[in-house]
PDB file of C-alpha atoms and ligand atoms in Angstrom:
ATOM      1  CA  MET A   1      11.130  -5.169  12.643  1.00 95.00           C
ATOM      2  CA  LEU A   2       7.109  -5.156  12.612  1.00 98.00           C
ATOM      3  CA  VAL A   3       5.623  -1.936  13.569  1.00 98.00           C
ATOM      4  CA  SER A   4       2.718   0.346  13.293  1.00 98.00           C
ATOM      5  CA  ALA A   5       2.882   2.876  10.375  1.00 98.00           C
ATOM      6  CA  THR A   6       2.229   5.625  13.002  1.00 98.00           C
ATOM      7  CA  GLU A   7       5.964   6.645  13.220  1.00 98.00           C
ATOM      8  CA  MET A   8       7.381   5.942   9.997  1.00 98.00           C
ATOM      9  CA  LEU A   9       4.797   8.211   8.316  1.00 98.00           C
ATOM     10  CA  LYS A  10       5.168  11.288  10.536  1.00 98.00           C
ATOM     11  CA  LYS A  11       8.809  11.201  10.043  1.00 98.00           C
ATOM     12  CA  ALA A  12       8.230  10.758   6.178  1.00 98.00           C
ATOM     13  CA  LYS A  13       5.417  13.916   6.073  1.00 98.00           C
ATOM     14  CA  ALA A  14       7.874  16.225   8.257  1.00 98.00           C
ATOM     15  CA  GLY A  15      11.209  14.843   5.710  1.00 98.00           C
ATOM     16  CA  LYS A  16       9.032  15.399   2.793  1.00 98.00           C
ATOM     17  CA  TYR A  17       9.464  12.097   1.218  1.00 98.00           C
ATOM     18  CA  ALA A  18       6.888   9.186   1.270  1.00 98.00           C
ATOM     19  CA  VAL A  19       6.804   5.499   2.381  1.00 98.00           C
ATOM     20  CA  GLY A  20       5.737   2.968  -0.252  1.00 98.00           C
ATOM     21  CA  GLN A  21       2.749   0.362   0.209  1.00 98.00           C
ATOM     22  CA  PHE A  22       3.509  -2.439  -2.185  1.00 98.00           C
ATOM     23  CA  ASN A  23       0.502  -5.274  -1.683  1.00 98.00           C
ATOM     24  CA  ILE A  24       1.755  -8.655  -1.364  1.00 98.00           C
ATOM     25  CA  ASN A  25       0.066 -11.729  -2.958  1.00 98.00           C
ATOM     26  CA  ASN A  26       2.047 -14.581  -1.971  1.00 98.00           C
ATOM     27  CA  LEU A  27       5.331 -15.654  -0.047  1.00 98.00           C
ATOM     28  CA  GLU A  28       7.640 -14.571  -3.120  1.00 98.00           C
ATOM     29  CA  TRP A  29       6.158 -10.937  -3.042  1.00 98.00           C
ATOM     30  CA  THR A  30       6.610 -10.841   0.564  1.00 98.00           C
ATOM     31  CA  LYS A  31      10.171 -11.968   0.444  1.00 98.00           C
ATOM     32  CA  SER A  32      11.378  -9.522  -2.555  1.00 98.00           C
ATOM     33  CA  VAL A  33       9.694  -6.603  -0.603  1.00 99.00           C
ATOM     34  CA  LEU A  34      11.343  -6.858   2.618  1.00 98.00           C
ATOM     35  CA  LEU A  35      14.775  -7.780   1.417  1.00 98.00           C
ATOM     36  CA  THR A  36      14.595  -4.703  -0.904  1.00 98.00           C
ATOM     37  CA  ALA A  37      13.294  -2.798   2.037  1.00 98.00           C
ATOM     38  CA  GLN A  38      16.506  -4.215   3.977  1.00 98.00           C
ATOM     39  CA  GLU A  39      18.844  -3.660   1.683  1.00 98.00           C
ATOM     40  CA  LEU A  40      18.189  -0.225   0.401  1.00 98.00           C
ATOM     41  CA  LYS A  41      17.308   0.735   4.593  1.00 98.00           C
ATOM     42  CA  SER A  42      14.251   1.911   3.834  1.00 98.00           C
ATOM     43  CA  PRO A  43      10.945   1.675   6.081  1.00 98.00           C
ATOM     44  CA  VAL A  44       8.135  -0.137   4.227  1.00 98.00           C
ATOM     45  CA  ILE A  45       4.376  -1.126   4.405  1.00 99.00           C
ATOM     46  CA  LEU A  46       3.245  -4.683   3.013  1.00 99.00           C
ATOM     47  CA  GLY A  47      -0.527  -4.054   2.016  1.00 98.00           C
ATOM     48  CA  VAL A  48      -2.798  -6.853   1.647  1.00 98.00           C
ATOM     49  CA  SER A  49      -6.402  -6.487   0.103  1.00 98.00           C
ATOM     50  CA  GLU A  50      -9.293  -8.739   1.222  1.00 98.00           C
ATOM     51  CA  GLY A  51      -8.962 -10.796  -1.687  1.00 97.00           C
ATOM     52  CA  ALA A  52      -5.079 -11.189  -1.686  1.00 98.00           C
ATOM     53  CA  GLY A  53      -5.793 -12.195   2.352  1.00 98.00           C
ATOM     54  CA  LYS A  54      -8.276 -14.713   1.120  1.00 98.00           C
ATOM     55  CA  TYR A  55      -6.073 -16.088  -1.560  1.00 98.00           C
ATOM     56  CA  MET A  56      -3.515 -16.605   0.903  1.00 98.00           C
ATOM     57  CA  THR A  57      -6.057 -18.727   3.011  1.00 98.00           C
ATOM     58  CA  GLY A  58      -6.806 -16.098   5.262  1.00 98.00           C
ATOM     59  CA  PHE A  59      -5.460 -13.248   7.534  1.00 98.00           C
ATOM     60  CA  LYS A  60      -4.193 -15.123  10.271  1.00 98.00           C
ATOM     61  CA  THR A  61      -1.813 -17.088   7.689  1.00 98.00           C
ATOM     62  CA  VAL A  62      -0.720 -14.061   6.252  1.00 98.00           C
ATOM     63  CA  ALA A  63       0.251 -12.353   9.717  1.00 98.00           C
ATOM     64  CA  ALA A  64       2.030 -15.876  10.775  1.00 98.00           C
ATOM     65  CA  MET A  65       4.208 -15.642   7.524  1.00 98.00           C
ATOM     66  CA  VAL A  66       5.174 -12.165   7.647  1.00 98.00           C
ATOM     67  CA  LYS A  67       6.219 -12.186  11.317  1.00 98.00           C
ATOM     68  CA  ALA A  68       7.942 -15.117  10.747  1.00 98.00           C
ATOM     69  CA  MET A  69       9.776 -13.969   7.656  1.00 98.00           C
ATOM     70  CA  ASP A  70      10.538 -10.810   9.530  1.00 98.00           C
ATOM     71  CA  GLU A  71      12.454 -12.717  11.723  1.00 98.00           C
ATOM     72  CA  GLU A  72      14.188 -15.403   9.617  1.00 98.00           C
ATOM     73  CA  LEU A  73      15.337 -12.572   7.384  1.00 98.00           C
ATOM     74  CA  GLY A  74      16.644 -10.719  10.328  1.00 98.00           C
ATOM     75  CA  ILE A  75      14.918  -7.388   8.989  1.00 98.00           C
ATOM     76  CA  THR A  76      15.560  -4.432  10.968  1.00 98.00           C
ATOM     77  CA  VAL A  77      13.911  -1.667   8.986  1.00 98.00           C
ATOM     78  CA  PRO A  78      10.557  -0.733  10.337  1.00 98.00           C
ATOM     79  CA  VAL A  79       7.961  -2.964   8.386  1.00 98.00           C
ATOM     80  CA  ALA A  80       4.023  -2.034   8.611  1.00 98.00           C
ATOM     81  CA  LEU A  81       1.568  -5.200   8.085  1.00 99.00           C
ATOM     82  CA  HIS A  82      -1.534  -3.195   6.468  1.00 98.00           C
ATOM     83  CA  LEU A  83      -5.073  -4.127   5.606  1.00 98.00           C
ATOM     84  CA  ASP A  84      -5.661  -2.367   2.235  1.00 98.00           C
ATOM     85  CA  HIS A  85      -9.285  -1.055   1.606  1.00 96.00           C
ATOM     86  CA  GLY A  86     -10.603  -3.166   4.534  1.00 98.00           C
ATOM     87  CA  THR A  87     -14.328  -3.687   5.263  1.00 97.00           C
ATOM     88  CA  TYR A  88     -15.635  -2.959   9.007  1.00 98.00           C
ATOM     89  CA  GLU A  89     -15.642  -6.738   9.476  1.00 98.00           C
ATOM     90  CA  GLY A  90     -12.132  -7.138   7.416  1.00 98.00           C
ATOM     91  CA  CYS A  91     -10.387  -4.735   9.858  1.00 98.00           C
ATOM     92  CA  TYR A  92     -11.539  -6.793  13.091  1.00 98.00           C
ATOM     93  CA  LYS A  93     -10.373  -9.637  11.415  1.00 98.00           C
ATOM     94  CA  CYS A  94      -6.952  -8.385  10.922  1.00 98.00           C
ATOM     95  CA  ILE A  95      -6.599  -6.624  14.473  1.00 98.00           C
ATOM     96  CA  LYS A  96      -7.245 -10.162  15.594  1.00 98.00           C
ATOM     97  CA  ALA A  97      -5.247 -12.009  13.719  1.00 98.00           C
ATOM     98  CA  GLY A  98      -1.819  -9.627  14.400  1.00 98.00           C
ATOM     99  CA  PHE A  99      -1.730  -6.911  11.714  1.00 98.00           C
ATOM    100  CA  THR A 100       0.103  -3.826  12.768  1.00 98.00           C
ATOM    101  CA  SER A 101      -2.137  -1.162  10.532  1.00 98.00           C
ATOM    102  CA  VAL A 102      -5.700  -1.393   8.964  1.00 98.00           C
ATOM    103  CA  MET A 103      -7.257   0.578   6.631  1.00 98.00           C
ATOM    104  CA  PHE A 104     -11.333   1.360   6.733  1.00 98.00           C
ATOM    105  CA  ASP A 105     -12.487   1.960   3.554  1.00 96.00           C
ATOM    106  CA  GLY A 106     -15.805   3.963   4.556  1.00 95.00           C
ATOM    107  CA  SER A 107     -15.859   6.163   1.258  1.00 90.00           C
ATOM    108  CA  HIS A 108     -19.011   4.260  -0.215  1.00 90.00           C
ATOM    109  CA  TYR A 109     -20.967   5.245   2.712  1.00 94.00           C
ATOM    110  CA  PRO A 110     -22.601   8.338   3.571  1.00 93.00           C
ATOM    111  CA  ILE A 111     -19.934  10.509   5.422  1.00 93.00           C
ATOM    112  CA  GLU A 112     -21.957  10.229   8.628  1.00 95.00           C
ATOM    113  CA  GLU A 113     -21.714   6.744   8.538  1.00 96.00           C
ATOM    114  CA  ASN A 114     -18.141   6.826   7.267  1.00 96.00           C
ATOM    115  CA  ILE A 115     -17.074   9.144  10.498  1.00 97.00           C
ATOM    116  CA  GLU A 116     -19.010   6.771  13.067  1.00 98.00           C
ATOM    117  CA  LYS A 117     -17.548   3.721  12.048  1.00 98.00           C
ATOM    118  CA  THR A 118     -13.821   5.053  11.328  1.00 98.00           C
ATOM    119  CA  LYS A 119     -14.540   6.779  14.845  1.00 98.00           C
ATOM    120  CA  GLU A 120     -14.893   3.712  16.244  1.00 98.00           C
ATOM    121  CA  LEU A 121     -12.086   1.643  14.697  1.00 98.00           C
ATOM    122  CA  VAL A 122      -9.940   4.337  15.555  1.00 98.00           C
ATOM    123  CA  ALA A 123     -10.516   3.936  19.235  1.00 98.00           C
ATOM    124  CA  VAL A 124     -10.156   0.044  18.663  1.00 98.00           C
ATOM    125  CA  SER A 125      -6.695   0.067  16.895  1.00 98.00           C
ATOM    126  CA  HIS A 126      -5.269   2.606  18.822  1.00 98.00           C
ATOM    127  CA  ALA A 127      -5.867   0.838  22.055  1.00 98.00           C
ATOM    128  CA  LEU A 128      -3.788  -2.102  20.588  1.00 98.00           C
ATOM    129  CA  GLY A 129      -1.057  -0.370  19.214  1.00 98.00           C
ATOM    130  CA  LEU A 130      -2.201  -0.423  15.432  1.00 98.00           C
ATOM    131  CA  SER A 131      -2.379   2.395  12.928  1.00 98.00           C
ATOM    132  CA  ILE A 132      -5.401   3.352  10.861  1.00 98.00           C
ATOM    133  CA  GLU A 133      -5.881   4.880   7.581  1.00 98.00           C
ATOM    134  CA  ALA A 134      -9.411   6.220   6.560  1.00 98.00           C
ATOM    135  CA  GLU A 135     -10.798   7.298   3.263  1.00 95.00           C
ATOM    136  CA  VAL A 136     -12.509  10.011   1.881  1.00 92.00           C
ATOM    137  CA  GLY A 137     -13.548  10.322  -2.197  1.00 81.00           C
ATOM    138  CA  SER A 138     -13.123   7.100  -3.641  1.00 72.00           C
ATOM    139  CA  ILE A 139     -10.416   6.024  -5.837  1.00 74.00           C
ATOM    140  CA  GLY A 140     -11.164   5.148  -9.490  1.00 70.00           C
ATOM    141  CA  GLY A 141     -10.566   1.801 -11.147  1.00 68.00           C
ATOM    142  CA  GLU A 142     -11.035  -1.828  -9.961  1.00 64.00           C
ATOM    143  CA  GLU A 143      -9.223  -3.395  -7.464  1.00 62.00           C
ATOM    144  CA  ASP A 144      -9.883  -7.306  -6.191  1.00 65.00           C
ATOM    145  CA  GLY A 145     -13.606  -6.498  -7.113  1.00 64.00           C
ATOM    146  CA  VAL A 146     -13.650  -3.235  -5.055  1.00 61.00           C
ATOM    147  CA  ILE A 147     -14.880  -0.523  -7.986  1.00 60.00           C
ATOM    148  CA  GLY A 148     -14.566   3.204  -7.134  1.00 58.00           C
ATOM    149  CA  ALA A 149     -15.849   5.944  -9.602  1.00 55.00           C
ATOM    150  CA  GLY A 150     -12.599   8.081  -8.842  1.00 64.00           C
ATOM    151  CA  GLU A 151     -14.263  11.267  -7.631  1.00 76.00           C
ATOM    152  CA  CYS A 152     -12.214  14.000  -5.737  1.00 88.00           C
ATOM    153  CA  ALA A 153     -12.535  14.284  -2.072  1.00 92.00           C
ATOM    154  CA  ASP A 154     -14.251  17.411  -0.243  1.00 94.00           C
ATOM    155  CA  PRO A 155     -11.717  18.940   2.109  1.00 96.00           C
ATOM    156  CA  ASP A 156     -14.139  19.774   4.697  1.00 96.00           C
ATOM    157  CA  GLU A 157     -15.000  15.794   4.831  1.00 95.00           C
ATOM    158  CA  CYS A 158     -11.423  15.110   4.816  1.00 96.00           C
ATOM    159  CA  LYS A 159     -10.942  17.513   7.832  1.00 97.00           C
ATOM    160  CA  ALA A 160     -14.026  15.603   9.799  1.00 97.00           C
ATOM    161  CA  ILE A 161     -12.392  12.512   9.260  1.00 97.00           C
ATOM    162  CA  ALA A 162      -8.759  13.506   9.886  1.00 97.00           C
ATOM    163  CA  ASP A 163     -10.066  14.970  13.231  1.00 97.00           C
ATOM    164  CA  LEU A 164     -11.136  11.545  14.447  1.00 98.00           C
ATOM    165  CA  GLY A 165      -7.265  10.852  15.010  1.00 98.00           C
ATOM    166  CA  VAL A 166      -6.704   8.441  12.234  1.00 98.00           C
ATOM    167  CA  ASP A 167      -2.903   8.110  11.390  1.00 98.00           C
ATOM    168  CA  MET A 168      -3.037   8.677   7.454  1.00 98.00           C
ATOM    169  CA  LEU A 169      -5.704   9.785   5.144  1.00 98.00           C
ATOM    170  CA  ALA A 170      -6.634   8.539   1.523  1.00 97.00           C
ATOM    171  CA  ALA A 171      -8.186  11.077  -0.555  1.00 93.00           C
ATOM    172  CA  GLY A 172      -9.330  10.794  -3.808  1.00 92.00           C
ATOM    173  CA  ILE A 173      -7.740  13.416  -6.347  1.00 94.00           C
ATOM    174  CA  GLY A 174      -8.432  11.848  -9.383  1.00 90.00           C
ATOM    175  CA  ASN A 175      -6.299   8.784  -9.012  1.00 92.00           C
ATOM    176  CA  ILE A 176      -7.315   5.423 -10.025  1.00 89.00           C
ATOM    177  CA  HIS A 177      -6.224   1.837  -9.274  1.00 89.00           C
ATOM    178  CA  GLY A 178      -4.528  -0.160 -12.072  1.00 90.00           C
ATOM    179  CA  LYS A 179      -3.044   1.003 -15.619  1.00 89.00           C
ATOM    180  CA  TYR A 180      -4.220   4.973 -16.345  1.00 88.00           C
ATOM    181  CA  PRO A 181      -6.278   5.218 -19.469  1.00 86.00           C
ATOM    182  CA  GLU A 182      -4.798   7.436 -22.627  1.00 86.00           C
ATOM    183  CA  ASN A 183      -7.407  10.187 -21.552  1.00 85.00           C
ATOM    184  CA  TRP A 184      -6.627  10.468 -17.897  1.00 85.00           C
ATOM    185  CA  ALA A 185      -6.929  13.765 -16.607  1.00 85.00           C
ATOM    186  CA  GLY A 186      -4.019  13.771 -14.066  1.00 90.00           C
ATOM    187  CA  LEU A 187      -3.932  14.619 -10.515  1.00 93.00           C
ATOM    188  CA  SER A 188      -6.170  17.174  -9.154  1.00 94.00           C
ATOM    189  CA  PHE A 189      -3.026  19.284  -7.290  1.00 96.00           C
ATOM    190  CA  GLU A 190      -5.662  21.902  -6.395  1.00 96.00           C
ATOM    191  CA  THR A 191      -7.886  19.059  -4.493  1.00 96.00           C
ATOM    192  CA  LEU A 192      -4.503  17.767  -2.855  1.00 97.00           C
ATOM    193  CA  ASP A 193      -3.525  21.386  -2.143  1.00 97.00           C
ATOM    194  CA  ALA A 194      -7.023  22.286  -0.299  1.00 97.00           C
ATOM    195  CA  ILE A 195      -7.099  18.752   1.425  1.00 97.00           C
ATOM    196  CA  GLN A 196      -3.335  19.703   2.909  1.00 97.00           C
ATOM    197  CA  GLN A 197      -4.488  23.081   4.202  1.00 98.00           C
ATOM    198  CA  LYS A 198      -7.511  21.581   6.114  1.00 97.00           C
ATOM    199  CA  THR A 199      -5.887  18.501   7.684  1.00 97.00           C
ATOM    200  CA  GLY A 200      -2.433  19.872   8.610  1.00 96.00           C
ATOM    201  CA  ILE A 201       0.413  17.477   9.622  1.00 96.00           C
ATOM    202  CA  MET A 202      -1.801  14.359   8.780  1.00 97.00           C
ATOM    203  CA  PRO A 203       0.122  12.338   6.230  1.00 98.00           C
ATOM    204  CA  LEU A 204      -1.618  11.762   3.148  1.00 98.00           C
ATOM    205  CA  VAL A 205      -2.047   8.746   0.982  1.00 98.00           C
ATOM    206  CA  LEU A 206      -2.060   8.348  -2.652  1.00 97.00           C
ATOM    207  CA  HIS A 207      -3.345   5.309  -3.981  1.00 95.00           C
ATOM    208  CA  GLY A 208      -2.990   3.939  -7.639  1.00 95.00           C
ATOM    209  CA  GLY A 209       0.633   4.578  -7.739  1.00 96.00           C
ATOM    210  CA  THR A 210       1.116   2.224 -10.585  1.00 96.00           C
ATOM    211  CA  GLY A 211       1.870   4.516 -13.808  1.00 94.00           C
ATOM    212  CA  ILE A 212       1.875   8.392 -12.381  1.00 95.00           C
ATOM    213  CA  PRO A 213       4.673  10.350 -13.910  1.00 96.00           C
ATOM    214  CA  GLU A 214       7.756  11.189 -12.083  1.00 97.00           C
ATOM    215  CA  ASP A 215       7.044  14.774 -11.703  1.00 97.00           C
ATOM    216  CA  MET A 216       3.539  14.186 -10.453  1.00 97.00           C
ATOM    217  CA  ILE A 217       4.908  11.798  -7.807  1.00 98.00           C
ATOM    218  CA  LYS A 218       7.229  14.763  -6.584  1.00 98.00           C
ATOM    219  CA  LYS A 219       4.440  17.067  -6.576  1.00 98.00           C
ATOM    220  CA  ALA A 220       2.175  15.217  -4.634  1.00 98.00           C
ATOM    221  CA  ILE A 221       4.765  14.812  -2.082  1.00 98.00           C
ATOM    222  CA  SER A 222       5.484  18.224  -1.825  1.00 98.00           C
ATOM    223  CA  LEU A 223       2.077  18.683  -1.263  1.00 98.00           C
ATOM    224  CA  GLY A 224       1.830  16.501   1.516  1.00 97.00           C
ATOM    225  CA  VAL A 225       1.780  13.000   0.470  1.00 98.00           C
ATOM    226  CA  ALA A 226       3.561  10.624   2.670  1.00 98.00           C
ATOM    227  CA  LYS A 227       1.898   6.927   1.710  1.00 98.00           C
ATOM    228  CA  ILE A 228       1.967   5.837  -1.922  1.00 98.00           C
ATOM    229  CA  ASN A 229       0.313   2.463  -2.772  1.00 98.00           C
ATOM    230  CA  VAL A 230       1.837   0.516  -5.384  1.00 98.00           C
ATOM    231  CA  ASN A 231       0.157  -2.900  -6.394  1.00 97.00           C
ATOM    232  CA  THR A 232      -0.125  -3.240 -10.357  1.00 97.00           C
ATOM    233  CA  GLU A 233       3.313  -2.400 -11.440  1.00 98.00           C
ATOM    234  CA  CYS A 234       4.669  -5.277  -9.348  1.00 98.00           C
ATOM    235  CA  GLN A 235       2.227  -7.709 -10.532  1.00 98.00           C
ATOM    236  CA  LEU A 236       3.031  -6.604 -14.517  1.00 98.00           C
ATOM    237  CA  SER A 237       7.108  -6.625 -13.617  1.00 98.00           C
ATOM    238  CA  PHE A 238       6.400 -10.513 -12.319  1.00 98.00           C
ATOM    239  CA  ALA A 239       4.155 -11.446 -15.071  1.00 98.00           C
ATOM    240  CA  ASP A 240       6.847  -9.785 -17.779  1.00 98.00           C
ATOM    241  CA  ALA A 241       9.975 -11.433 -16.394  1.00 98.00           C
ATOM    242  CA  THR A 242       7.976 -14.922 -16.286  1.00 98.00           C
ATOM    243  CA  ARG A 243       6.686 -14.462 -19.421  1.00 98.00           C
ATOM    244  CA  LYS A 244      10.305 -14.151 -20.897  1.00 98.00           C
ATOM    245  CA  TYR A 245      11.468 -17.150 -18.700  1.00 98.00           C
ATOM    246  CA  VAL A 246       9.134 -19.426 -20.329  1.00 98.00           C
ATOM    247  CA  GLU A 247       9.355 -17.973 -23.814  1.00 98.00           C
ATOM    248  CA  ALA A 248      12.893 -18.690 -23.798  1.00 98.00           C
ATOM    249  CA  GLY A 249      11.822 -22.268 -22.962  1.00 98.00           C
ATOM    250  CA  LYS A 250      13.811 -22.128 -20.015  1.00 98.00           C
ATOM    251  CA  ASP A 251      11.598 -24.107 -17.784  1.00 98.00           C
ATOM    252  CA  LEU A 252      12.434 -26.960 -20.526  1.00 98.00           C
ATOM    253  CA  GLU A 253      15.948 -26.948 -19.641  1.00 98.00           C
ATOM    254  CA  GLY A 254      17.633 -28.996 -17.123  1.00 98.00           C
ATOM    255  CA  LYS A 255      15.436 -28.494 -13.904  1.00 98.00           C
ATOM    256  CA  GLY A 256      14.098 -25.155 -15.075  1.00 98.00           C
ATOM    257  CA  PHE A 257      10.714 -26.274 -14.237  1.00 98.00           C
ATOM    258  CA  ASP A 258      11.901 -26.198 -10.256  1.00 98.00           C
ATOM    259  CA  PRO A 259       9.456 -23.553  -8.924  1.00 98.00           C
ATOM    260  CA  ARG A 260      12.214 -22.002  -6.935  1.00 98.00           C
ATOM    261  CA  LYS A 261      13.700 -21.499 -10.806  1.00 98.00           C
ATOM    262  CA  LEU A 262      10.593 -20.635 -12.424  1.00 98.00           C
ATOM    263  CA  LEU A 263       9.555 -17.903 -10.112  1.00 98.00           C
ATOM    264  CA  ALA A 264      12.851 -16.584  -9.526  1.00 98.00           C
ATOM    265  CA  PRO A 265      13.270 -13.865 -12.389  1.00 98.00           C
ATOM    266  CA  GLY A 266       9.755 -12.926 -11.280  1.00 98.00           C
ATOM    267  CA  ALA A 267      10.683 -12.503  -7.901  1.00 98.00           C
ATOM    268  CA  GLU A 268      13.706 -10.420  -9.153  1.00 98.00           C
ATOM    269  CA  ALA A 269      11.718  -8.278 -11.194  1.00 98.00           C
ATOM    270  CA  ILE A 270       9.514  -7.160  -8.024  1.00 98.00           C
ATOM    271  CA  LYS A 271      12.787  -6.237  -6.336  1.00 98.00           C
ATOM    272  CA  ALA A 272      13.444  -3.999  -9.517  1.00 98.00           C
ATOM    273  CA  THR A 273      10.394  -2.342  -9.208  1.00 98.00           C
ATOM    274  CA  VAL A 274      10.145  -1.953  -5.295  1.00 98.00           C
ATOM    275  CA  LYS A 275      13.718  -0.388  -5.537  1.00 98.00           C
ATOM    276  CA  GLU A 276      12.927   2.154  -8.651  1.00 98.00           C
ATOM    277  CA  LYS A 277       9.847   3.461  -6.451  1.00 98.00           C
ATOM    278  CA  MET A 278      11.473   3.572  -2.940  1.00 98.00           C
ATOM    279  CA  GLU A 279      14.132   5.883  -4.951  1.00 98.00           C
ATOM    280  CA  LEU A 280      11.628   7.823  -6.763  1.00 98.00           C
ATOM    281  CA  PHE A 281       9.595   8.396  -3.254  1.00 98.00           C
ATOM    282  CA  GLY A 282      12.612   9.595  -1.318  1.00 98.00           C
ATOM    283  CA  SER A 283      12.434   6.618   1.463  1.00 98.00           C
ATOM    284  CA  VAL A 284      16.212   5.223   1.041  1.00 98.00           C
ATOM    285  CA  GLY A 285      18.519   5.428   3.758  1.00 98.00           C
ATOM    286  CA  LYS A 286      15.753   6.830   5.886  1.00 98.00           C
ATOM    287  CA  ALA A 287      15.653   3.491   8.181  1.00 97.00           C
ATOM    288  CA  GLU A 288      19.358   3.916   9.264  1.00 81.00           C
TER     289      GLU A 288
HETATM  290  P1  13P B 301      -2.098   0.450  -8.288  1.00 70.42           P
HETATM  291  O1  13P B 301      -2.410  -0.920  -8.303  1.00 70.42           O
HETATM  292  O2  13P B 301      -2.791   0.961  -9.284  1.00 70.42           O
HETATM  293  O3  13P B 301      -0.771   0.625  -7.950  1.00 70.42           O
HETATM  294  O4  13P B 301      -2.738   0.908  -6.963  1.00 70.42           O
HETATM  295  C1  13P B 301      -2.444   0.274  -5.592  1.00 70.42           C
HETATM  296  C2  13P B 301      -3.425   0.727  -4.435  1.00 70.42           C
HETATM  297  O5  13P B 301      -3.679   2.080  -4.297  1.00 70.42           O
HETATM  298  C3  13P B 301      -3.517  -0.173  -3.442  1.00 70.42           C
HETATM  299  O6  13P B 301      -4.583   0.318  -2.759  1.00 70.42           O
END
């Protein structure tokens, strides 16, 4: 059931668990995430970066595929189709294409400009029933060419953006996209605590979910994180399972080269990763 992310995140924040955002890259990814969410009776957010949208030939294609797949698979759990790290123009494209949620990442603008653009997009999104995520303090690392230095957000700036009526707020707390380096300092719970105190019931978003240790995930949820984004980890599981299949020569046996067979271990690996994350985030059974 395609919906905005507003209600599922309000419930998650109140119930002290987090909804996973899993980024999608193609049909297999989408199918694996939707089937796992349905099996586990968990709400879910499908994240689409601008790069992934372009890869899939455009946001209209993505929206049409997700809508149709949701129907054909008989998905009854709440599913939000969400633009990840959207530009100003990208948000308008997704709103028009039929997404149910957008993220406007204005973290690289001066705060006044971030506020101005976020405010406009909040009004447009809400008028059309979409939920909207904003960002303060950039997330480190690289994702689809978007590079962030990973500074911690200023709690006062978080409050200024939260007051605009966004539905979820991504705030940098030392998290980065991709694999964490050996010398990573960890999440700044002090910053997260200060942000939650300023922003109250606002569902907070933790980007860079790949590789964050379980205890840190649990602590972040206890301090107001209600949405956690995972991208790289599904890519790694998919690549690993596909490599094993090819290295074992399975593509050379019988009709093992059939894409439905070749991509099956990767698709199963994505399901296993999504399941593991949903269990850790505490969202299993919350859509019953
Ligand atoms: P990872 O790729 O580190 O899991 O981060 C995902 C993310 O934050 C998407 O916005």
